[in-house]
Every structure is written in C-alpha cells, then in structure tokens.
Amino acid sequence: MRKNFDITGMSCSACSARIENVVGRLPGVRSVAVSLLRNTMSVDFDEAALSQEGIISAVTGAGYGAYAEGTAPVKNAADETRAMKKRLIASFVLLAALMYFSMGHMLSFPMPTENALVLGLIQLALTAPILVINRKYFIGGFKALFKLSPNMDSLVALGATASVGYSVYAMIRIFMGQGHFLHELYFEGAAMIVTLISLGKFFEARSKRHTGDAIEKLIGLTPKMATILKDGKEIQVPTGQVEVGDTLVVRGGESIPVDGVVIEGSGSVDESAITGESIPVFKTAGDSLTGATVAAGGYFRLRAEKVGNDTTLSQIIRLVEEAGSSKAPISKLADRVSGVFVPIVISISIVTFIIWMLAGAGVGQALTFAIAVLVISCPCALGLATPTAIMVATGKGAENGILIKSAEALETLKSVETAVLDKTGTVTLGRPAVTDIVMDEKDLPFVAAAESLSGHPLSLAITEYAKSQNLSLPEATDFQSLEGLGISALVDGETVLAGNKKMMEKYNIDISAYTDAAEKASARGGTPLFFARSGRAVGCIAVADPIKEDSKEAVEELKSMGLRVVMLTGDNLRTAEAIAKNAAINEVIAEVLPADKEEKIRSLQNRGKVAMVGDGINDAPAMTRADVGIAIGSGTDIAIEAADIVLMKSSLQDAAGAVKLSRATIRNIKQNLFWAFFYNVIGIPIAAGALYPAFHVSLSPMLAAAAMSFSSVFVVTNALRLRRFQIARH
C-alpha cells in the first residue's frame, strides 16, 4: 500500500536523501520519495512486513519528525512567513548595533568606551540574542551531526559556533591584558551568517509559495456552499456535506459544486477551468456536469454523482500534487551528490584550516577560510533545482488542461522521437456521419436494428441516420461484438452481419458487387462497412469522420519540433491514408486490431522513444507500452488511469504543447542544476582561499552566507519563469 507522511526538520537535500536512505532500507518498503519542496514523503510498502508506526519511528530515529498526512503540528504557511519576518527584523536591528561596535573603531566612529574588554562584552551581549532568535540552526544542525547525518543546518551551526568559540577565546586573552585581540573578535561574523541565511530562507519561502499557486487556484475553484433540494425546499449547505444522490440547484452565474447529471433544465456551462475550452457548452437533461465549472446561463437541477475527493477537480488536484512531489530521473544525480555532500564539505573545511595553519597563517585567518567553506557550501540549491521546476510546470500544465501524472513522464516526453496518433477521436472528431449508401431500402431497417445494439461510433452514425429517415426498426437480439471485425445480431429471425472486409472474408460473404463503391468512399476518407443478411451481402454504407480543425496545425507543429508522426488505426488503409493526407501525416499503419497496437508500438520503439496519443480506453495497452501515454479525452477515470498525460481539452494541439512544456521544463532544470553545481565548484575553492596567495582575494564568511542564500533564491526564481510559459492555440 502507499501512505503519505508530513516531514518536519528538513533544511536541505541532504536531509531528504538521508530520510530516503533510512526508510528505503526498511523491510517491506518498495519505494520511497521525499519532497523537500513540500516537506512530504510517499512510501509504498508491504503492510504485512512493516507498519506506519515503524516508518515514523525510523524517520524520528534519523533526527526528523514524521506524521501521518495532515496531522503534523505545523503552522499555516502565511503565519510561518510572518513569524520568520519578525525574527528577521529583530536580527537585523541587533546586527546593525553589533556592526557599529565591532567595526566602528576601525572607521573612527565615536565609542562609549575605549576599554577592549567592555567592547567585547557589548558585542557578545548583542550576538547572543541573535543566536537565540535563530537557534533552530543550532538545534537541528547539531542534532543531525550527532546522528552522523549532517545537513545544511550543521554547516551553519559549525561555522557560527567556530566564530563565537574563537571570539570567546580572544576575550579571555583580552581579559589577560592582551588588548590587541580586540581585532580577533568574530562575533559579527557568527551573527551575520545566521541572519543572512535566515534572509535567504525568507526569500526562498516566499518564492516557493508561488510554485504552488496553480494548486491553490484549483482548490479555490470549488464553491464553498451548495444549494440542495430537500422536501421541496432549497437549502444552502457547505459543499463538503453534499452526498451522492442529492439533488442540487444551480442558476446562471453560479459554480457547479460537484460532478453530476442534469435531471431538469438547460443552459450554457463554462468549462474552461477544467478543459481549457473557452467556448461555453450547452447542457440539457441527461448531460453530465463537472464540479468547479460555471453555469454561464440557464437553470439546472442535477443529481450528485461524485462528491468530495471523487470529483474530477479533486482528481486533477491530486494528480498535480503527486506529479509535483514525484522525482524526475534527472534529479537522481543531485540526490546522490547531496547524500555525501555535507560530510565532504566538513572534511574540506578541516583540511583548509590545517593547510593554512601549516602555511603560517594565524588562527583567525585559517578559521575565517574554514568557516567560509562551511557556510558557502549549502546543498539547498541542488535540492530545489528539480522539484521547483516540476511543480511549476505541472501546475502550469493543469491551468491549460494538460494533466501530467509524474515528473518521469514530463522528462521522458522531452526525448520522444515518434508521436503515434490514434485516428478516431484524436485526429478526427470521433463523431462519424453516414456519407454514402449502396443498399436496397428494404434492407436498411434490418441493418440499423443490428447496429442500434452497438455503442461503437460507426454504429451510432448509422443509427442516427436511420432515426433521421424515420425508419421503423425490427427487434434485434443475440448481439455479438467481434473485436476488430464488426458485429452480428439476430433480427426478425435472420442473422445480420455488419463489419469490415476481413469480417466478410471470415464468413465467406461475397462482397464483389460493392467493392468499387467501398474503394471510392475510402479514397474520400470514408470508412466502408459491409452488411449481410442470412449469409448474403446486401450492401455497403460509408461513414466518414472529419478531422478536427486543429489536427493539421498540431501535426505540423509536432513535425517542426523534429518528431516523426505516425497514425495507427484499425481502419482500412485507403481511408486512413486519405485522412492522414488531410492532416499532413506522412506515415500510416492501418488495419491493426486493438490487440496488435501494442506490438506495433514495441516495433516503433526500436527507432527511439515513442509517445502514444489515444482516447485512453481501447488504446490503453498501446499507451501503456509506449514510453509516454497521452490520453485525449474529457478526463474520465479510465483515461486518467491509463495515460501518463491527460489532455482535458481533447485538442491534439495540446499534445504539441505538452512536448514544448516538457522541453522548457527540462531546460530549466538543467539550468538550475548547472548553477547549483557551478556555484559550489567555483565557490568552495575561493572560500578556501585558493586565490589569496596570488591575488589576495578572499571570501569572508559573511559574503559566503550571502552567496549561499542567493543561490537558492536564484534557483527558485529561475523555476518560476515557467509560469510565463504559453500553450499556443490557434
């Protein structure tokens, strides 16, 4: 089973890597993913081998807090930000005074006393409250260090403690009459380090809040109250109290609270929040309504079908949250580095101190270099590089009706070389209509009666045509659907067969009288269906499914991005080629049974990664086999289950948009990872004093703290640029 947990006490990717390592070693754990961005953990484990309490205990033993999802004693994000701001203001006020007393005598500022010991005591008195205000770095840092799992807080705590420790030693020397040690006090360094780190964390927290804006917008779409009809009276109740089967009333301008079916009334519904389609859709009795959409006009009574966590909107929110918390393969390198990064940095800091001492530098200077190494090397930027971009991208996709189920799918899509498109409902409208009939009028009612028992789009087209001709249909029974071939039924005691050429061959039906008409219909893009009564061919009906308005533009866009576009269909070759030509598709694989589509995808994968775009139901095996399965549909449960990506607007252009979003996201992640690695590769040697012998260039711990904070803010801010990404629609 899979359980989600809230995690407390994490400060960097070394923390998340440590927790994943500890929990991953537990018996019965199949997979574990920790999100530093959301402070959550998802664990798939065997209940027979491990309990939820056992997982919590393991995390606690590693030095962090773990709680069942939704039970962690954490503050509201806005309250926490306000509290952080107050601590920051207090720290800066005290720091300003501290800087005056520590640096003022060098700048000839007036001092209340010239006594070195008194000045030292004043600096200590101003430093102590700053350290107390920011004590979480010391509590968390040393706790993690003692458990042999040092993190970012450990680096800050060690650096600040070393500064204070040496400064206290210098004060003792001052007390012993050596006043020149006043210049060896580093209290302001310790205070500046924790204050600047807190400043960076504050900006980082504010930026990270924006990464979840899309989810917040989605959550805010559901109306707080709903109007239900009870005993003939309209009653206002909280939306959360609506139950399946309740009758609800929705008027023009109101949001629809839950998913349901119209039982009375009609009007237009704005579904843009869910599908991205800006044009309102007319709904009447029998039509389905989706929660969080808006009644643009009219009046509805609807029966609640899905409520609470089962609504389409709730599924979308859950998908976006899960995708934002999931990890892309590209993040594995950062995770591996983060897991060993902090111990390596501590070792480098110690070696730096020893080398400078052996080189003849004073203790103060050697300590300054060692502390700078500790402070500049925070792995926060590494940990934030991937999840921030993933969360912004999945949220941006959801805003545009593109649901991305995992970070892995988002990354894989970027590398896809072949886009395989199903025909019906993907390239075409999926609403076929009769275009040609070669059949005696007396046979048509029998044919239509058999087709009326099938829900296939082609059958529905023939049934609709029969209705338009006001035909009286005889009774049909013993219906059978022959996959990939057609249907059979018993109509007035006669066996009626309806299907493609293969079906007629299977039953040895001579259709030579109708092949010319069938070929002409195929050349025009229609699908010819043959019919037989009691073993005798009686005619041919051609049904055409026009391509969608944007299909050709979408295909051209996919091709312009370097993708090979293939249409895969069970339809006959001539019909498929005619439709492909109209849609600018150069390659067609036709007359493929649903069961064989998966094998065709496997074959195409020999030439590179494949994305399969289909309706998410009969194409499910093929989409599962493909590297990325993309469902074009209204976001049904089956589509969401089968596909890696769901296009709520049912527009093929959104498939091209998803590829563009994937490429933009991975490019953004690579930029973030490059910055995070480059920053440390360049920053650590400079902090260690590599440039000092030749150029007398050094990096004080204060500047190192500022640089470290900036690196994390830079990564989050860069990820937020994805919010400006536009899904082009024509």
Short mmCIF file of C-alpha atoms in Angstrom, two decimals, residues 434 444-445 448-449 461-473:
data_model
loop_
_atom_site.label_atom_id
_atom_site.label_comp_id
_atom_site.label_asym_id
_atom_site.label_seq_id
_atom_site.Cartn_x
_atom_site.Cartn_y
_atom_site.Cartn_z
CA VAL A 434 -23.09 8.50 -42.99
CA LEU A 444 -31.71 -0.72 -44.25
CA PRO A 445 -34.09 -1.26 -41.23
CA ALA A 448 -29.89 -0.28 -38.50
CA ALA A 449 -31.62 -2.58 -35.97
CA ALA A 461 -23.68 7.14 -37.04
CA ILE A 462 -25.82 4.55 -38.87
CA THR A 463 -28.38 4.52 -36.04
CA GLU A 464 -28.62 8.31 -36.13
CA TYR A 465 -29.09 8.20 -39.91
CA ALA A 466 -31.92 5.69 -39.52
CA LYS A 467 -33.61 7.97 -36.98
CA SER A 468 -33.33 10.92 -39.35
CA GLN A 469 -35.14 8.84 -42.02
CA ASN A 470 -37.89 7.93 -39.51
CA LEU A 471 -37.35 4.23 -40.13
CA SER A 472 -39.27 1.68 -38.07
CA LEU A 473 -36.72 -0.84 -36.80
#
